[in-house]
Coordinates of C-alpha atoms in Angstrom, one line a residue:
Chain M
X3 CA 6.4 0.6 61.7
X4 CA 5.1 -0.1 65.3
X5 CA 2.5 2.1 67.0
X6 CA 2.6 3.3 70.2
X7 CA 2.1 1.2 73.1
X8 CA -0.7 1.8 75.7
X9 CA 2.0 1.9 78.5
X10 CA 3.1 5.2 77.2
X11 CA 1.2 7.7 78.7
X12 CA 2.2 5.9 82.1
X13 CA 6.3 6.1 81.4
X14 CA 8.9 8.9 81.0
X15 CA 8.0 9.3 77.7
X16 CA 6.4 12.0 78.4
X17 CA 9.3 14.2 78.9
X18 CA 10.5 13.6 75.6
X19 CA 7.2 13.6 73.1
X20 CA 6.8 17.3 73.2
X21 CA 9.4 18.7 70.6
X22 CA 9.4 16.9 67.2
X23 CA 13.4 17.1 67.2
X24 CA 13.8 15.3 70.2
X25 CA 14.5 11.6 69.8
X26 CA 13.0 9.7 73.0
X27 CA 16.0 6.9 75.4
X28 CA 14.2 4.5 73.1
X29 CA 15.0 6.4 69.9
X30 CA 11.1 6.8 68.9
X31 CA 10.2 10.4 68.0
X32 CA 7.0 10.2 69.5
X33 CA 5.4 13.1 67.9
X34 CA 4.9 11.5 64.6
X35 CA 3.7 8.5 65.9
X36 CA 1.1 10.4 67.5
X37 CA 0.5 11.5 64.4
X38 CA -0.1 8.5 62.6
X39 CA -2.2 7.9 66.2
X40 CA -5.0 10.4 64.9
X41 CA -4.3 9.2 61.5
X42 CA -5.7 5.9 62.6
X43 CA -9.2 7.4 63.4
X44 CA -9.7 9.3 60.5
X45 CA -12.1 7.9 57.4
X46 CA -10.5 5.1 55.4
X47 CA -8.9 5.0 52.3
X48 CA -8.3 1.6 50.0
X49 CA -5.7 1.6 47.3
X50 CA -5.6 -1.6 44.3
X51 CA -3.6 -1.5 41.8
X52 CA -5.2 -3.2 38.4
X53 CA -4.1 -4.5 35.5
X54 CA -5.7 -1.6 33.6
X55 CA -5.4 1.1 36.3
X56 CA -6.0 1.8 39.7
X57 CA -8.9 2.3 42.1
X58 CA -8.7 4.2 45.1
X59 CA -12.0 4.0 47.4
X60 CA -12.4 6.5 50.4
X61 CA -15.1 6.5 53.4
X62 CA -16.9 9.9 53.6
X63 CA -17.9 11.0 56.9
X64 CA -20.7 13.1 57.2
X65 CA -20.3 15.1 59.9
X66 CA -23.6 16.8 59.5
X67 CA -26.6 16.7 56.9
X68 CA -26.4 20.8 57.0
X69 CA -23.2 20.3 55.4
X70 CA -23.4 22.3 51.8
X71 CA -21.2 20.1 49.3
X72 CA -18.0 22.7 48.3
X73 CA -16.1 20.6 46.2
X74 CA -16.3 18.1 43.6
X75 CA -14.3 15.7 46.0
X76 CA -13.4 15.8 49.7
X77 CA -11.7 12.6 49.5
X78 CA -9.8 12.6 46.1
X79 CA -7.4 15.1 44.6
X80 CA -5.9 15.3 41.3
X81 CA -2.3 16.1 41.5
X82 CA -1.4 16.3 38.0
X83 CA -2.9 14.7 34.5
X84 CA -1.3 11.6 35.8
X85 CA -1.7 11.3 39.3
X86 CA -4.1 11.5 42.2
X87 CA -3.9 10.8 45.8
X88 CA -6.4 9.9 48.5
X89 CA -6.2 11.7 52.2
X90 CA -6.6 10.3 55.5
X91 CA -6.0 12.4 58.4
X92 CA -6.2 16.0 58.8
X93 CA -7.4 17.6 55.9
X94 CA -6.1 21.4 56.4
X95 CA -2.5 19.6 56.6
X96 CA -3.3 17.8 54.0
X97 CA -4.0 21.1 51.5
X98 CA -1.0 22.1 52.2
X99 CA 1.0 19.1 51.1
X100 CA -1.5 18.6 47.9
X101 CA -0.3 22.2 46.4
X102 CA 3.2 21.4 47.7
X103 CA 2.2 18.3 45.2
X104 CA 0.8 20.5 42.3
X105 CA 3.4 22.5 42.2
X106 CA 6.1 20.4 42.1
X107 CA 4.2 18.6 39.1
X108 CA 4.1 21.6 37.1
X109 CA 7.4 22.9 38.1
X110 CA 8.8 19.6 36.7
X111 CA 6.9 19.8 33.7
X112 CA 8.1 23.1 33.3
X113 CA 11.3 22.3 33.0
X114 CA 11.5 19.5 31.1
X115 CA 8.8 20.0 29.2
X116 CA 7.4 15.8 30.7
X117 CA 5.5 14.2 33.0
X118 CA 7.2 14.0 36.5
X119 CA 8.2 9.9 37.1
X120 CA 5.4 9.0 40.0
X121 CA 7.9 8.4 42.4
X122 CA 10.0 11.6 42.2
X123 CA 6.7 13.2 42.9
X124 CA 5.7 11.0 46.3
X125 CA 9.3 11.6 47.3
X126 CA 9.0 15.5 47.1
X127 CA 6.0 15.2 49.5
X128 CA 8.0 12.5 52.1
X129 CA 10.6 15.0 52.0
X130 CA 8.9 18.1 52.5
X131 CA 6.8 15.9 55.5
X132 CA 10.2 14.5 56.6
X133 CA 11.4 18.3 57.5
X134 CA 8.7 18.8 60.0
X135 CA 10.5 16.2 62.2
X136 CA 13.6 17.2 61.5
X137 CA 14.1 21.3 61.8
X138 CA 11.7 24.1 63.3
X139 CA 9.9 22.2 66.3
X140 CA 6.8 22.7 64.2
X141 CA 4.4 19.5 64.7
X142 CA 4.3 17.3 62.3
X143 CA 1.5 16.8 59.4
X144 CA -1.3 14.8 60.9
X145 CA -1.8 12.9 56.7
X146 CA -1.4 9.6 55.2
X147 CA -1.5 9.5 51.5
X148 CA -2.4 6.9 49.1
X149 CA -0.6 8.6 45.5
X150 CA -2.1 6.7 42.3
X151 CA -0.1 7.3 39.0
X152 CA 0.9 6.2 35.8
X153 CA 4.2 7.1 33.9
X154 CA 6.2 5.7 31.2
X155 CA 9.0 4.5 33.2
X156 CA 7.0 1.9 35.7
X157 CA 3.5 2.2 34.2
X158 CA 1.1 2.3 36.9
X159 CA 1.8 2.4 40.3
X160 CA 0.1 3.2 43.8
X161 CA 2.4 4.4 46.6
X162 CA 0.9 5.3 50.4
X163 CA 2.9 8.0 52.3
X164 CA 3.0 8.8 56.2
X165 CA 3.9 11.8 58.6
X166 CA 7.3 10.3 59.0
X167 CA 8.0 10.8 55.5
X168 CA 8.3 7.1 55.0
X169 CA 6.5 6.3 51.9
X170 CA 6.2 2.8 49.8
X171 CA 5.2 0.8 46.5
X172 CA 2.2 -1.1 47.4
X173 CA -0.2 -3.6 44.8
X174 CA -2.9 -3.3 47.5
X175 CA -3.3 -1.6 50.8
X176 CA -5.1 0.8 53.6
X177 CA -4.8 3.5 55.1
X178 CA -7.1 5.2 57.9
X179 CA -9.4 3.6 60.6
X180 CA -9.1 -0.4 60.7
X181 CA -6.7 -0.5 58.2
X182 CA -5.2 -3.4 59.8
X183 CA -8.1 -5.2 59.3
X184 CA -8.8 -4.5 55.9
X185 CA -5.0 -5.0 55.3
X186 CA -5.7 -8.8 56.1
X187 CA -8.7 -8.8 54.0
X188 CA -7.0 -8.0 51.0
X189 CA -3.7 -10.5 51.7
X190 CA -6.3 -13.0 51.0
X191 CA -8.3 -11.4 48.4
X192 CA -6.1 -10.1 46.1
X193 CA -5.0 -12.1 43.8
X194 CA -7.0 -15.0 44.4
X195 CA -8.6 -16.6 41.9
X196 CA -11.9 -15.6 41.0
X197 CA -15.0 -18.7 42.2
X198 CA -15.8 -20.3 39.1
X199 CA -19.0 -21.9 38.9
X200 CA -17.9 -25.3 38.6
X201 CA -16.2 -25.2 42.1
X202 CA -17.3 -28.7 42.4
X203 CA -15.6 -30.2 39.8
X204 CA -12.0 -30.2 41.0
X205 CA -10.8 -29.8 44.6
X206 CA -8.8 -26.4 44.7
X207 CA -5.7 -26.5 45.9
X208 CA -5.2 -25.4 49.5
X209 CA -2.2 -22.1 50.0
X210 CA 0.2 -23.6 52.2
X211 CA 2.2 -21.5 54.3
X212 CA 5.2 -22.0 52.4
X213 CA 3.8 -21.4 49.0
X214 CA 3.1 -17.7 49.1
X215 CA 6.0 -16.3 47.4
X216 CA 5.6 -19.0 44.8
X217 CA 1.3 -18.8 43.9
X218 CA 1.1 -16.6 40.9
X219 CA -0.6 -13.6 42.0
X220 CA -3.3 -13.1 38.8
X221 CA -3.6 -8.7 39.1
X222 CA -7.3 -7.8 38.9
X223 CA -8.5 -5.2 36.3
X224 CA -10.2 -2.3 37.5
X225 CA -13.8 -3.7 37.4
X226 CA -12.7 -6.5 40.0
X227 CA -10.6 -4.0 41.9
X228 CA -13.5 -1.9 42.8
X229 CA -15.9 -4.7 43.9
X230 CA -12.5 -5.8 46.2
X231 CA -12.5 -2.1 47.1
X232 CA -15.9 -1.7 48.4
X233 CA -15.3 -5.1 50.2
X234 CA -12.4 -3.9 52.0
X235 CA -13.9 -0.8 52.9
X236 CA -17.5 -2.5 54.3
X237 CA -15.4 -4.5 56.2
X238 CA -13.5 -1.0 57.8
X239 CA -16.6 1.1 58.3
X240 CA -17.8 -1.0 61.1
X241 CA -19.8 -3.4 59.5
X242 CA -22.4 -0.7 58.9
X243 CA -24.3 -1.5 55.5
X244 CA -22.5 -0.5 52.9
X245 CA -24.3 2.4 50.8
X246 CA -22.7 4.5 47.7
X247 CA -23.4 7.7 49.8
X248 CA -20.5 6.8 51.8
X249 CA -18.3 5.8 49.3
X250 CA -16.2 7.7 47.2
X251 CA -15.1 5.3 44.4
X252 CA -12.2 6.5 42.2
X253 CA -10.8 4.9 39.5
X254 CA -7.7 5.6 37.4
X255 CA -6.9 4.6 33.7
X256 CA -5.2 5.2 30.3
X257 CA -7.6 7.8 28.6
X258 CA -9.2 5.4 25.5
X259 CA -8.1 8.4 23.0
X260 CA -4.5 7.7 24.1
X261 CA -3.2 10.9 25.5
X262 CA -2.6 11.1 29.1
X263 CA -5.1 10.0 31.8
X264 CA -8.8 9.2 32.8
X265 CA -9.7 10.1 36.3
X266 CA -12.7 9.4 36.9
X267 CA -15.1 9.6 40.6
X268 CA -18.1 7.0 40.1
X269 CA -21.5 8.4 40.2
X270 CA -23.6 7.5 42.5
X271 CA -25.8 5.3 40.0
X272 CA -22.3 3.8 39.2
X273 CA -21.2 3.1 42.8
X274 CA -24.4 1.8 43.7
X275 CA -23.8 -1.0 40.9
X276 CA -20.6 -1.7 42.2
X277 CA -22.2 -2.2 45.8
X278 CA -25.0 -4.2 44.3
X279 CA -22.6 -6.7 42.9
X280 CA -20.4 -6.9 46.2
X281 CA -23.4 -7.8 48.0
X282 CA -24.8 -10.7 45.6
X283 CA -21.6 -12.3 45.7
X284 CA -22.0 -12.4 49.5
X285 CA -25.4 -13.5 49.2
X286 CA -24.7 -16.0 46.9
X287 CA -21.4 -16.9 48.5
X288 CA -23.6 -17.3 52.0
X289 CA -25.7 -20.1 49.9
X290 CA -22.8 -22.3 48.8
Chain G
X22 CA 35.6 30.2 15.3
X23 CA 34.1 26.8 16.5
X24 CA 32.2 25.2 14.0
X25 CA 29.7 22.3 14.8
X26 CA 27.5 20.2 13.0
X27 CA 24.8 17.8 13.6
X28 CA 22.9 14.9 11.8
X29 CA 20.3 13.1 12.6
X30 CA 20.2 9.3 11.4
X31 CA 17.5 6.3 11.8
X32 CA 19.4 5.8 15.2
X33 CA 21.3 8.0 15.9
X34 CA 23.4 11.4 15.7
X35 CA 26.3 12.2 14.4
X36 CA 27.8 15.5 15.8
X37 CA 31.2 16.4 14.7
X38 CA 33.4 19.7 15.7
X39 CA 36.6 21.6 15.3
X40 CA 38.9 21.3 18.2
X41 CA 40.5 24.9 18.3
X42 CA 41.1 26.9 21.1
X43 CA 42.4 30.3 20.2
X44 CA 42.8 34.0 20.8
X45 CA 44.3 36.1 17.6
X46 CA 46.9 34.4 16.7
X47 CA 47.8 32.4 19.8
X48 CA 46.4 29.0 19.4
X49 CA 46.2 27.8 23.2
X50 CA 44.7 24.4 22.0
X51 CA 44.2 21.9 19.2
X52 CA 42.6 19.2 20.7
X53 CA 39.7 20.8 22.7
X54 CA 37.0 18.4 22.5
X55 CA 34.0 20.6 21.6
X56 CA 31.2 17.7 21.4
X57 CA 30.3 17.2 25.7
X58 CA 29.1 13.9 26.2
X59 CA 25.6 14.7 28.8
X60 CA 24.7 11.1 29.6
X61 CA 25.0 7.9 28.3
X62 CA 22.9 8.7 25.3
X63 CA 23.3 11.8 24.3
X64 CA 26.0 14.8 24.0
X65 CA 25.7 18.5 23.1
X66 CA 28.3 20.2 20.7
X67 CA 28.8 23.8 22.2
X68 CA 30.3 26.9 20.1
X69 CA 31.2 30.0 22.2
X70 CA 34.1 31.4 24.1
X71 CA 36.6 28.7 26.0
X72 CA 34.8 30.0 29.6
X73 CA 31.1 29.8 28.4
X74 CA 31.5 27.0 26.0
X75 CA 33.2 24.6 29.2
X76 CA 31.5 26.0 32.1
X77 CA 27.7 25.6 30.9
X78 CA 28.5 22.0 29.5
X79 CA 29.6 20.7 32.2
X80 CA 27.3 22.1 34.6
X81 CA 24.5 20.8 32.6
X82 CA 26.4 17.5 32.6
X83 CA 26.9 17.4 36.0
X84 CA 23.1 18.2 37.0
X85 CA 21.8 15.3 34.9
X86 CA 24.2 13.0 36.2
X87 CA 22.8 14.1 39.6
X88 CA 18.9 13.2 37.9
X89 CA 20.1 9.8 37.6
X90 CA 21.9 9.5 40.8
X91 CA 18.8 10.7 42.5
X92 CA 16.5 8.9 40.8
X93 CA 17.2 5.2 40.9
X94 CA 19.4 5.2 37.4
X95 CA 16.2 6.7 35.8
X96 CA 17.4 8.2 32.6
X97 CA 16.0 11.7 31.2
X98 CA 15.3 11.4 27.9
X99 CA 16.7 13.6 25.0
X100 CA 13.6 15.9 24.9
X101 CA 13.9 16.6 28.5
X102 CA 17.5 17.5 28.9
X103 CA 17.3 19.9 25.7
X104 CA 14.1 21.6 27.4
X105 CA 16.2 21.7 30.9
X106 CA 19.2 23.3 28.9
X107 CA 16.6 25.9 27.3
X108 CA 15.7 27.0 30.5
X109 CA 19.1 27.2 32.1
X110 CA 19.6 29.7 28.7
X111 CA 16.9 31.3 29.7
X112 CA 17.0 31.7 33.1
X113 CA 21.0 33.1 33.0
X114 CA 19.5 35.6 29.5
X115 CA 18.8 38.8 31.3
X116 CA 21.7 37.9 34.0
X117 CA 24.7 37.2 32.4
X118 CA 24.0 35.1 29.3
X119 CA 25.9 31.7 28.6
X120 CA 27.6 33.0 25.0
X121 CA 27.0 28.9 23.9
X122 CA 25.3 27.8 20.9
X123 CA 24.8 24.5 20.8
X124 CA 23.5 21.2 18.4
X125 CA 21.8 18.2 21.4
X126 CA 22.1 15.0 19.8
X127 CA 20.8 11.7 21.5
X128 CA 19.0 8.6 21.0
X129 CA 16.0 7.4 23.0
X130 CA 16.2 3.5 24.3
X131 CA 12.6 4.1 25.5
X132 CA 11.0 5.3 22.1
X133 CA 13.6 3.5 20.0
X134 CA 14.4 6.9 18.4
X135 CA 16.7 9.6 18.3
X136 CA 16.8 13.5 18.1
X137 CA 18.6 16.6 17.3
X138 CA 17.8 20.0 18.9
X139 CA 19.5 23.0 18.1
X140 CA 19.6 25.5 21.0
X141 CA 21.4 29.3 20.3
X142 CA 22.8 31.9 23.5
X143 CA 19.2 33.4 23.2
X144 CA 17.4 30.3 24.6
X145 CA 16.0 29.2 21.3
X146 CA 14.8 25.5 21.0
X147 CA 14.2 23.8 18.1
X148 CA 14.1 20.1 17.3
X149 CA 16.1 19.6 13.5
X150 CA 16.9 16.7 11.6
X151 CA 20.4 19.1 11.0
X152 CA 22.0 21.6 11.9
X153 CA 25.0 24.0 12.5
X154 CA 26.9 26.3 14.8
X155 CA 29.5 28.5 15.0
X156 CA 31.4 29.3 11.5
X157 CA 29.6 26.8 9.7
X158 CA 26.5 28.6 9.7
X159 CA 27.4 31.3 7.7
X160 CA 27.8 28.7 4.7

């Protein structure tokens, strides 16, 4: 999906970016991407799928140290027992399309007495999004989503939704501010091979451009995920120092008694740990 | 004067029916096929007037072949479409109630197992390793 280019705001497209339902000569509907525009300056969010789960790490911006703390999460909402989603954009649009969620979970598990398949549930959302460009010259909802959830059908799975309605599988990506660049981060991350101590022993093998598809791709567990998390995410937030205060970690696993779920938001002593052990590999990675 | 019954087996189901279709003593029908296949893995056999007894089958048929056309081929499993069926019951009880009772047979790929629910016109649910309908139960 292209964004839009600077040249814009100098051509006729002006006359046709007002009204959602109005495609522009080029067929763009150029309300939405102005949409995902201001979804692009909004605070972060990373999505990794694991082995064992899924983490989903968020940038919290603190507008202002008067702020008091209303809920347990401004970042991260449960959906459901089995799913969760991060927000980046506007978050008053975005209430609206978490209880549009909710109740589509427990209307679903009201009638059929299961869990709603992940999917069906990210597609309600796109769809309910998708109207907004369609019918009623309302504006569109200014919110990307990153959904995290587990069912029996596909096991876990991470999905990242935007205003257009569009939404796809992902193993790893971003949404927000910089996402491109933490989107390149984690092409070359993911997956890779963890540095063993005996690097010396044995040359490693260098990717080739014509490898990709083939190099086994080994799927992290959740302990890895989040140090690749809060790499991708220190990378985003400006290169600022990263710090557990403005990091919400998240992390999302079978509960060990077997019946339905863990979600869990890492303390701050936990996030700090995480943190800690990004930044001695760098260190130590800076020394070899 | 249907009579159905159901069994469950390490499995599968067996559901067996008459195949009248009668009113006093004009028999409209002898081969009315009273056990309604719902999806590839299960079927329901219905007991209740000719109107109820095809009308609510299929349209319960029809809306979970539309599940799995919606959804990728994604299959609901025997639990599901007996709870969906309740609350069809339940929804049309204090409208104009479906006069079906029915026996939901199917067997589960995913959980390697299968299951019988019997389900009567009042929106009752209950998951039975046997059961009956119609005539039947009054023996």
């Amino acid at each position: 999906f292209f964004s839009p280019t600077p040249l814009l705001s100098l051509t006729m497209a002006r006359r046709y970016d007002a009204s959602t339902t109005t495609f522009s000569p080029e067929g763009r509907l150029h309300q939405v991407e102005y949409a995902i525009e201001a979804i692009n300056n909004a605070g972060t969010c990373v999505g990794i799928l694991a082995s064992d789960g899924i983490v989903m790490a968020s940038e919290k911006r603190v507008t202002s140290g008067l702020l008091a703390p209303s809920k347990t999460s401004e970042k991260t909402y449960k959906l459901c027992d089995h799913a969760a989603c991060t927000v980046a954009g506007l978050t008053a649009d975005a209430n609206i399309l978490i209880d549009q969620a909710r109740l589509r979970a427990g209307r679903y598990t009201y009638q059929y007495q299961e869990a709603i398949p992940v999917e069906q549930l990210v597609e309600h959302v796109c769809n309910y999004k998708q109207a907004y460009t369609q019918y009623g010259g309302l504006r569109p909802f200014g919110v990307a989503f990153l959904f995290a959830g587990y069912d029996s059908h596909h096991g876990f799975q991470l999905y990242q939704s935007d205003p257009s309605g569009n939404y796809s599988g992902w193993k790893a990506t971003v949404i927000g501010a910089n996402n491109q660049a933490g989107k390149s981060l984690l092409k070359t991350e993911y997956g890779a091979k963890p540095k063993s101590d005996d690097d010396d022993d044995a040359p490693e093998e260098m990717e080739t451009e014509e490898d990709p598809a083939e190099e086994e791709i080994r799927v992290p567990d959740v302990t890895e995920a989040l140090r690749l998390a809060v790499k991708v995410l220190s990378k985003t937030m400006d290169g600022t120092v990263p710090s557990p205060e403005k990091m919400e970690l998240f992390t999302m696993t079978l509960a060990e008694d077997g019946e339905g779920c863990a979600h869990h938001i890492l303390t701050e002593e936990e996030s700090k740990k995480v943190v800690d052990d990004v930044e001695a590999e760098a260190a130590s990675a800076g020394d070899a | 004067m249907d009579t159905v019954f159901g069994v469950k087996y390490d499995g599968g189901v067996v559901i067996a029916a008459d195949q009248g279709n009668a009113r006093s003593i004009l028999m409209y029908q002898r081969n009315l096929d009273k056990v309604v296949p719902l999806s590839s893995h299960s079927a329901v056999g219905v007991s209740g007037p000719n109107a109820d007894l095809v009308n609510f089958s299929e349209y319960i048929q029809k809306n979970i072949a539309l599940y799995e056309l919606s959804n990728d081929g994604m299959k609901l499993s025997t639990h599901a479409q007996a709870n969906f069926m309740r609350g069809e019951l339940a929804a049309a009880l204090r409208r104009g109630p479906y006069q079906v009772n029915v026996l939901l047979g199917g067997y589960d790929e995913s959980t390697e197992s299968s299951s019988l629910y019997f389900l009567d016109y009042l929106a009752s649910l209950q998951k039975v390793n046997y059961g009956c309908q119609g005539y039947a139960s009054s023996f």
